[in-house]
PDB file of C-alpha atoms in Angstrom:
ATOM      1  CA  UNK G   1     -30.976 -23.103 -30.452  1.00  0.00           C
ATOM      2  CA  UNK G   2     -32.189 -19.525 -30.080  1.00  0.00           C
ATOM      3  CA  UNK G   3     -35.217 -20.734 -28.114  1.00  0.00           C
ATOM      4  CA  UNK G   4     -32.959 -22.512 -25.640  1.00  0.00           C
ATOM      5  CA  UNK G   5     -30.926 -19.312 -25.268  1.00  0.00           C
ATOM      6  CA  UNK G   6     -34.098 -17.310 -24.562  1.00  0.00           C
ATOM      7  CA  UNK G   7     -35.196 -19.827 -21.933  1.00  0.00           C
ATOM      8  CA  UNK G   8     -31.734 -20.016 -20.369  1.00  0.00           C
ATOM      9  CA  UNK G   9     -31.521 -16.239 -20.070  1.00  0.00           C
ATOM     10  CA  UNK G  10     -35.110 -16.177 -18.749  1.00  0.00           C
ATOM     11  CA  UNK G  11     -34.221 -18.578 -15.933  1.00  0.00           C
ATOM     12  CA  UNK G  12     -31.126 -16.520 -15.139  1.00  0.00           C
ATOM     13  CA  UNK G  13     -33.211 -13.326 -15.064  1.00  0.00           C
ATOM     14  CA  UNK G  14     -35.751 -15.038 -12.805  1.00  0.00           C
ATOM     15  CA  UNK G  15     -33.015 -15.976 -10.360  1.00  0.00           C
ATOM     16  CA  UNK G  16     -31.700 -12.413 -10.384  1.00  0.00           C
ATOM     17  CA  UNK G  17     -35.219 -11.015  -9.951  1.00  0.00           C
ATOM     18  CA  UNK G  18     -35.970 -13.341  -7.045  1.00  0.00           C
ATOM     19  CA  UNK G  19     -32.850 -12.147  -5.204  1.00  0.00           C
ATOM     20  CA  UNK G  20     -33.182  -8.422  -5.856  1.00  0.00           C
ATOM     21  CA  UNK G  21     -34.854  -7.943  -2.484  1.00  0.00           C
ATOM     22  CA  UNK G  22     -31.442  -8.569  -0.893  1.00  0.00           C
ATOM     23  CA  UNK G  23     -30.136  -5.470  -2.672  1.00  0.00           C
ATOM     24  CA  UNK G  24     -33.296  -3.398  -2.424  1.00  0.00           C
ATOM     25  CA  UNK G  25     -33.804  -4.159   1.298  1.00  0.00           C
ATOM     26  CA  UNK G  26     -30.811  -2.118   2.507  1.00  0.00           C
ATOM     27  CA  UNK G  27     -31.682   0.625  -0.008  1.00  0.00           C
ATOM     28  CA  UNK G  28     -35.196   0.740   1.435  1.00  0.00           C
ATOM     29  CA  UNK G  29     -33.725   1.381   4.886  1.00  0.00           C
ATOM     30  CA  UNK G  30     -31.600   4.230   3.504  1.00  0.00           C
ATOM     31  CA  UNK G  31     -34.351   5.965   1.519  1.00  0.00           C
ATOM     32  CA  UNK G  32     -37.349   4.926   3.567  1.00  0.00           C
ATOM     33  CA  UNK G  33     -39.475   1.818   3.093  1.00  0.00           C
ATOM     34  CA  UNK G  34     -42.415   3.695   1.610  1.00  0.00           C
ATOM     35  CA  UNK G  35     -40.397   4.975  -1.349  1.00  0.00           C
ATOM     36  CA  UNK G  36     -38.901   1.577  -2.228  1.00  0.00           C
ATOM     37  CA  UNK G  37     -42.078  -0.496  -1.683  1.00  0.00           C
ATOM     38  CA  UNK G  38     -42.698  -2.516  -4.854  1.00  0.00           C
ATOM     39  CA  UNK G  39     -39.605  -1.338  -6.739  1.00  0.00           C
ATOM     40  CA  UNK G  40     -38.583  -4.852  -7.771  1.00  0.00           C
ATOM     41  CA  UNK G  41     -38.667  -4.840 -11.583  1.00  0.00           C
ATOM     42  CA  UNK G  42     -40.171  -7.531 -13.733  1.00  0.00           C
ATOM     43  CA  UNK G  43     -37.139  -8.699 -15.690  1.00  0.00           C
ATOM     44  CA  UNK G  44     -38.997 -11.168 -17.911  1.00  0.00           C
ATOM     45  CA  UNK G  45     -41.698  -8.833 -19.151  1.00  0.00           C
ATOM     46  CA  UNK G  46     -39.448  -6.890 -21.574  1.00  0.00           C
ATOM     47  CA  UNK G  47     -38.294 -10.222 -23.022  1.00  0.00           C
ATOM     48  CA  UNK G  48     -41.931 -11.221 -23.619  1.00  0.00           C
ATOM     49  CA  UNK G  49     -42.686  -7.853 -25.230  1.00  0.00           C
ATOM     50  CA  UNK G  50     -39.573  -8.241 -27.393  1.00  0.00           C
ATOM     51  CA  UNK G  51     -40.811 -11.657 -28.542  1.00  0.00           C
ATOM     52  CA  UNK G  52     -44.187 -10.137 -29.379  1.00  0.00           C
ATOM     53  CA  UNK G  53     -42.558  -7.382 -31.393  1.00  0.00           C
ATOM     54  CA  UNK G  54     -39.781  -9.252 -33.198  1.00  0.00           C
ATOM     55  CA  UNK G  55     -40.465 -13.015 -33.252  1.00  0.00           C
ATOM     56  CA  UNK G  56     -41.865 -13.955 -36.690  1.00  0.00           C
ATOM     57  CA  UNK G  57     -43.193 -17.372 -35.618  1.00  0.00           C
ATOM     58  CA  UNK G  58     -46.450 -17.103 -33.702  1.00  0.00           C
ATOM     59  CA  UNK G  59     -46.168 -20.624 -32.290  1.00  0.00           C
ATOM     60  CA  UNK G  60     -42.612 -20.119 -31.055  1.00  0.00           C
ATOM     61  CA  UNK G  61     -43.356 -16.710 -29.533  1.00  0.00           C
ATOM     62  CA  UNK G  62     -46.437 -17.951 -27.683  1.00  0.00           C
ATOM     63  CA  UNK G  63     -44.668 -21.104 -26.484  1.00  0.00           C
ATOM     64  CA  UNK G  64     -41.638 -19.176 -25.219  1.00  0.00           C
ATOM     65  CA  UNK G  65     -43.865 -16.640 -23.468  1.00  0.00           C
ATOM     66  CA  UNK G  66     -45.890 -19.407 -21.855  1.00  0.00           C
ATOM     67  CA  UNK G  67     -42.714 -21.211 -20.744  1.00  0.00           C
ATOM     68  CA  UNK G  68     -41.317 -18.007 -19.228  1.00  0.00           C
ATOM     69  CA  UNK G  69     -44.586 -17.364 -17.416  1.00  0.00           C
ATOM     70  CA  UNK G  70     -44.762 -20.932 -16.156  1.00  0.00           C
ATOM     71  CA  UNK G  71     -41.175 -20.672 -14.882  1.00  0.00           C
ATOM     72  CA  UNK G  72     -42.203 -17.523 -13.011  1.00  0.00           C
ATOM     73  CA  UNK G  73     -45.199 -19.392 -11.591  1.00  0.00           C
ATOM     74  CA  UNK G  74     -42.956 -22.142 -10.298  1.00  0.00           C
ATOM     75  CA  UNK G  75     -39.986 -20.102  -9.079  1.00  0.00           C
ATOM     76  CA  UNK G  76     -42.093 -17.204  -7.822  1.00  0.00           C
ATOM     77  CA  UNK G  77     -44.678 -19.381  -6.036  1.00  0.00           C
ATOM     78  CA  UNK G  78     -47.564 -17.808  -7.916  1.00  0.00           C
ATOM     79  CA  UNK G  79     -50.717 -19.824  -8.566  1.00  0.00           C
ATOM     80  CA  UNK G  80     -49.913 -22.334 -11.287  1.00  0.00           C
ATOM     81  CA  UNK G  81     -50.758 -20.999 -14.715  1.00  0.00           C
ATOM     82  CA  UNK G  82     -51.343 -17.380 -13.660  1.00  0.00           C
ATOM     83  CA  UNK G  83     -48.240 -15.839 -15.213  1.00  0.00           C
ATOM     84  CA  UNK G  84     -48.242 -18.428 -17.989  1.00  0.00           C
ATOM     85  CA  UNK G  85     -51.596 -17.029 -19.058  1.00  0.00           C
ATOM     86  CA  UNK G  86     -50.666 -13.403 -18.376  1.00  0.00           C
ATOM     87  CA  UNK G  87     -47.400 -13.591 -20.342  1.00  0.00           C
ATOM     88  CA  UNK G  88     -49.125 -15.128 -23.354  1.00  0.00           C
ATOM     89  CA  UNK G  89     -51.731 -12.351 -23.143  1.00  0.00           C
ATOM     90  CA  UNK G  90     -48.980  -9.709 -22.942  1.00  0.00           C
ATOM     91  CA  UNK G  91     -47.147 -11.366 -25.859  1.00  0.00           C
ATOM     92  CA  UNK G  92     -50.348 -11.309 -27.907  1.00  0.00           C
ATOM     93  CA  UNK G  93     -51.097  -7.669 -27.016  1.00  0.00           C
ATOM     94  CA  UNK G  94     -47.581  -6.594 -27.985  1.00  0.00           C
ATOM     95  CA  UNK G  95     -47.930  -8.556 -31.221  1.00  0.00           C
ATOM     96  CA  UNK G  96     -51.248  -6.893 -31.996  1.00  0.00           C
ATOM     97  CA  UNK G  97     -49.892  -3.449 -31.137  1.00  0.00           C
ATOM     98  CA  UNK G  98     -47.384  -3.830 -33.964  1.00  0.00           C
ATOM     99  CA  UNK G  99     -44.797  -1.601 -32.362  1.00  0.00           C
ATOM    100  CA  UNK G 100     -41.894  -3.032 -34.347  1.00  0.00           C
ATOM    101  CA  UNK G 101     -40.834   0.307 -35.771  1.00  0.00           C
ATOM    102  CA  UNK G 102     -41.297   2.242 -32.552  1.00  0.00           C
ATOM    103  CA  UNK G 103     -39.174  -0.043 -30.349  1.00  0.00           C
ATOM    104  CA  UNK G 104     -35.907   1.422 -31.608  1.00  0.00           C
ATOM    105  CA  UNK G 105     -35.066   4.189 -29.129  1.00  0.00           C
ATOM    106  CA  UNK G 106     -34.411   4.199 -25.393  1.00  0.00           C
ATOM    107  CA  UNK G 107     -37.558   6.203 -24.671  1.00  0.00           C
ATOM    108  CA  UNK G 108     -39.898   3.937 -26.632  1.00  0.00           C
ATOM    109  CA  UNK G 109     -38.406   0.801 -25.098  1.00  0.00           C
ATOM    110  CA  UNK G 110     -38.813   2.259 -21.624  1.00  0.00           C
ATOM    111  CA  UNK G 111     -42.373   3.364 -22.351  1.00  0.00           C
ATOM    112  CA  UNK G 112     -43.228  -0.086 -23.729  1.00  0.00           C
ATOM    113  CA  UNK G 113     -41.880  -1.641 -20.530  1.00  0.00           C
ATOM    114  CA  UNK G 114     -43.887   0.808 -18.431  1.00  0.00           C
ATOM    115  CA  UNK G 115     -47.169   0.392 -20.318  1.00  0.00           C
ATOM    116  CA  UNK G 116     -47.033  -3.389 -20.558  1.00  0.00           C
ATOM    117  CA  UNK G 117     -46.097  -3.685 -16.869  1.00  0.00           C
ATOM    118  CA  UNK G 118     -49.187  -1.655 -16.005  1.00  0.00           C
ATOM    119  CA  UNK G 119     -51.282  -3.933 -18.233  1.00  0.00           C
ATOM    120  CA  UNK G 120     -49.715  -7.035 -16.657  1.00  0.00           C
ATOM    121  CA  UNK G 121     -50.411  -5.708 -13.157  1.00  0.00           C
ATOM    122  CA  UNK G 122     -54.019  -4.940 -14.046  1.00  0.00           C
ATOM    123  CA  UNK G 123     -54.565  -8.423 -15.501  1.00  0.00           C
ATOM    124  CA  UNK G 124     -52.998 -10.109 -12.463  1.00  0.00           C
ATOM    125  CA  UNK G 125     -55.016  -8.035  -9.984  1.00  0.00           C
ATOM    126  CA  UNK G 126     -58.244  -8.718 -11.875  1.00  0.00           C
ATOM    127  CA  UNK G 127     -57.561 -12.462 -12.054  1.00  0.00           C
ATOM    128  CA  UNK G 128     -56.655 -12.619  -8.355  1.00  0.00           C
ATOM    129  CA  UNK G 129     -59.791 -10.630  -7.476  1.00  0.00           C
ATOM    130  CA  UNK G 130     -62.039 -12.894  -9.534  1.00  0.00           C
ATOM    131  CA  UNK G 131     -60.513 -16.282  -8.754  1.00  0.00           C
ATOM    132  CA  UNK G 132     -58.710 -15.691  -5.452  1.00  0.00           C
ATOM    133  CA  UNK G 133     -60.053 -16.437  -2.007  1.00  0.00           C
ATOM    134  CA  UNK G 134     -58.424 -13.546  -0.117  1.00  0.00           C
ATOM    135  CA  UNK G 135     -60.352 -10.283  -0.571  1.00  0.00           C
ATOM    136  CA  UNK G 136     -57.490  -8.067   0.630  1.00  0.00           C
ATOM    137  CA  UNK G 137     -54.771  -9.432  -1.658  1.00  0.00           C
ATOM    138  CA  UNK G 138     -55.826  -7.515  -4.821  1.00  0.00           C
ATOM    139  CA  UNK G 139     -55.794  -4.259  -2.850  1.00  0.00           C
ATOM    140  CA  UNK G 140     -52.286  -4.885  -1.518  1.00  0.00           C
ATOM    141  CA  UNK G 141     -51.084  -6.011  -4.959  1.00  0.00           C
ATOM    142  CA  UNK G 142     -52.488  -2.902  -6.619  1.00  0.00           C
ATOM    143  CA  UNK G 143     -50.281  -0.693  -4.439  1.00  0.00           C
ATOM    144  CA  UNK G 144     -47.088  -2.087  -6.007  1.00  0.00           C
ATOM    145  CA  UNK G 145     -48.093  -1.868  -9.676  1.00  0.00           C
ATOM    146  CA  UNK G 146     -46.841   1.675 -10.295  1.00  0.00           C
ATOM    147  CA  UNK G 147     -43.415   1.276  -8.575  1.00  0.00           C
ATOM    148  CA  UNK G 148     -42.965  -2.061 -10.369  1.00  0.00           C
ATOM    149  CA  UNK G 149     -43.774  -0.387 -13.700  1.00  0.00           C
ATOM    150  CA  UNK G 150     -41.272   2.399 -13.056  1.00  0.00           C
ATOM    151  CA  UNK G 151     -38.493  -0.033 -12.141  1.00  0.00           C
ATOM    152  CA  UNK G 152     -39.266  -2.221 -15.153  1.00  0.00           C
ATOM    153  CA  UNK G 153     -39.301   0.802 -17.460  1.00  0.00           C
ATOM    154  CA  UNK G 154     -35.838   1.805 -16.273  1.00  0.00           C
ATOM    155  CA  UNK G 155     -34.419  -1.645 -17.051  1.00  0.00           C
ATOM    156  CA  UNK G 156     -36.410  -2.331 -20.242  1.00  0.00           C
ATOM    157  CA  UNK G 157     -33.928  -0.771 -22.714  1.00  0.00           C
ATOM    158  CA  UNK G 158     -31.086  -2.944 -21.392  1.00  0.00           C
ATOM    159  CA  UNK G 159     -33.270  -6.057 -21.494  1.00  0.00           C
ATOM    160  CA  UNK G 160     -34.405  -5.252 -25.045  1.00  0.00           C
ATOM    161  CA  UNK G 161     -30.721  -4.979 -25.993  1.00  0.00           C
ATOM    162  CA  UNK G 162     -30.025  -8.363 -24.369  1.00  0.00           C
ATOM    163  CA  UNK G 163     -32.915  -9.957 -26.242  1.00  0.00           C
ATOM    164  CA  UNK G 164     -31.707  -8.368 -29.481  1.00  0.00           C
ATOM    165  CA  UNK G 165     -28.278  -9.950 -28.982  1.00  0.00           C
ATOM    166  CA  UNK G 166     -29.893 -13.322 -28.363  1.00  0.00           C
ATOM    167  CA  UNK G 167     -31.916 -12.909 -31.541  1.00  0.00           C
ATOM    168  CA  UNK G 168     -28.793 -12.115 -33.549  1.00  0.00           C
ATOM    169  CA  UNK G 169     -26.989 -15.132 -32.161  1.00  0.00           C
ATOM    170  CA  UNK G 170     -24.609 -13.483 -29.740  1.00  0.00           C
ATOM    171  CA  UNK G 171     -22.134 -10.672 -29.983  1.00  0.00           C
ATOM    172  CA  UNK G 172     -20.621 -10.189 -33.396  1.00  0.00           C
ATOM    173  CA  UNK G 173     -16.864  -9.690 -33.471  1.00  0.00           C
ATOM    174  CA  UNK G 174     -15.204  -6.976 -35.442  1.00  0.00           C
ATOM    175  CA  UNK G 175     -12.643  -8.119 -38.017  1.00  0.00           C
ATOM    176  CA  UNK G 176      -9.033  -7.691 -36.944  1.00  0.00           C
TER     177      UNK G 176
END
């Protein structure tokens, strides 16, 4: 049941992420397009890092990460399997890092979001450079990695909190 909740929230976050340009577009006109270029956060990445840090089952964590990445491939029109592979790699790296004890404060959650978004961007750019046919795409993609990492870092603590609530089975009610 928890896995279905993770996937349901992941699809909802994907829909929100795919429509953020409607909000960020007018903001880009106010602040200047150069400042807002690439500021769309990756809303699924903190969920994948959370699964790597807190999910005890390796099979379930890898399968959920792959499913989230594949959903991003399909809804985000990325090459099929690209984010499926990248999200499993990010899940594995966060699992290996063993940051369970350090993911407790706002700062560490934000820094985890920032670092793993940089790693994700590097993996995607490298894979596109190696397997892609357009030589200019990796260069244009590399220019949005840092703003994407900053935006993701700002939203990571809230997304970690959301994933924590899903893990606990929803919001607990106080006795009356």
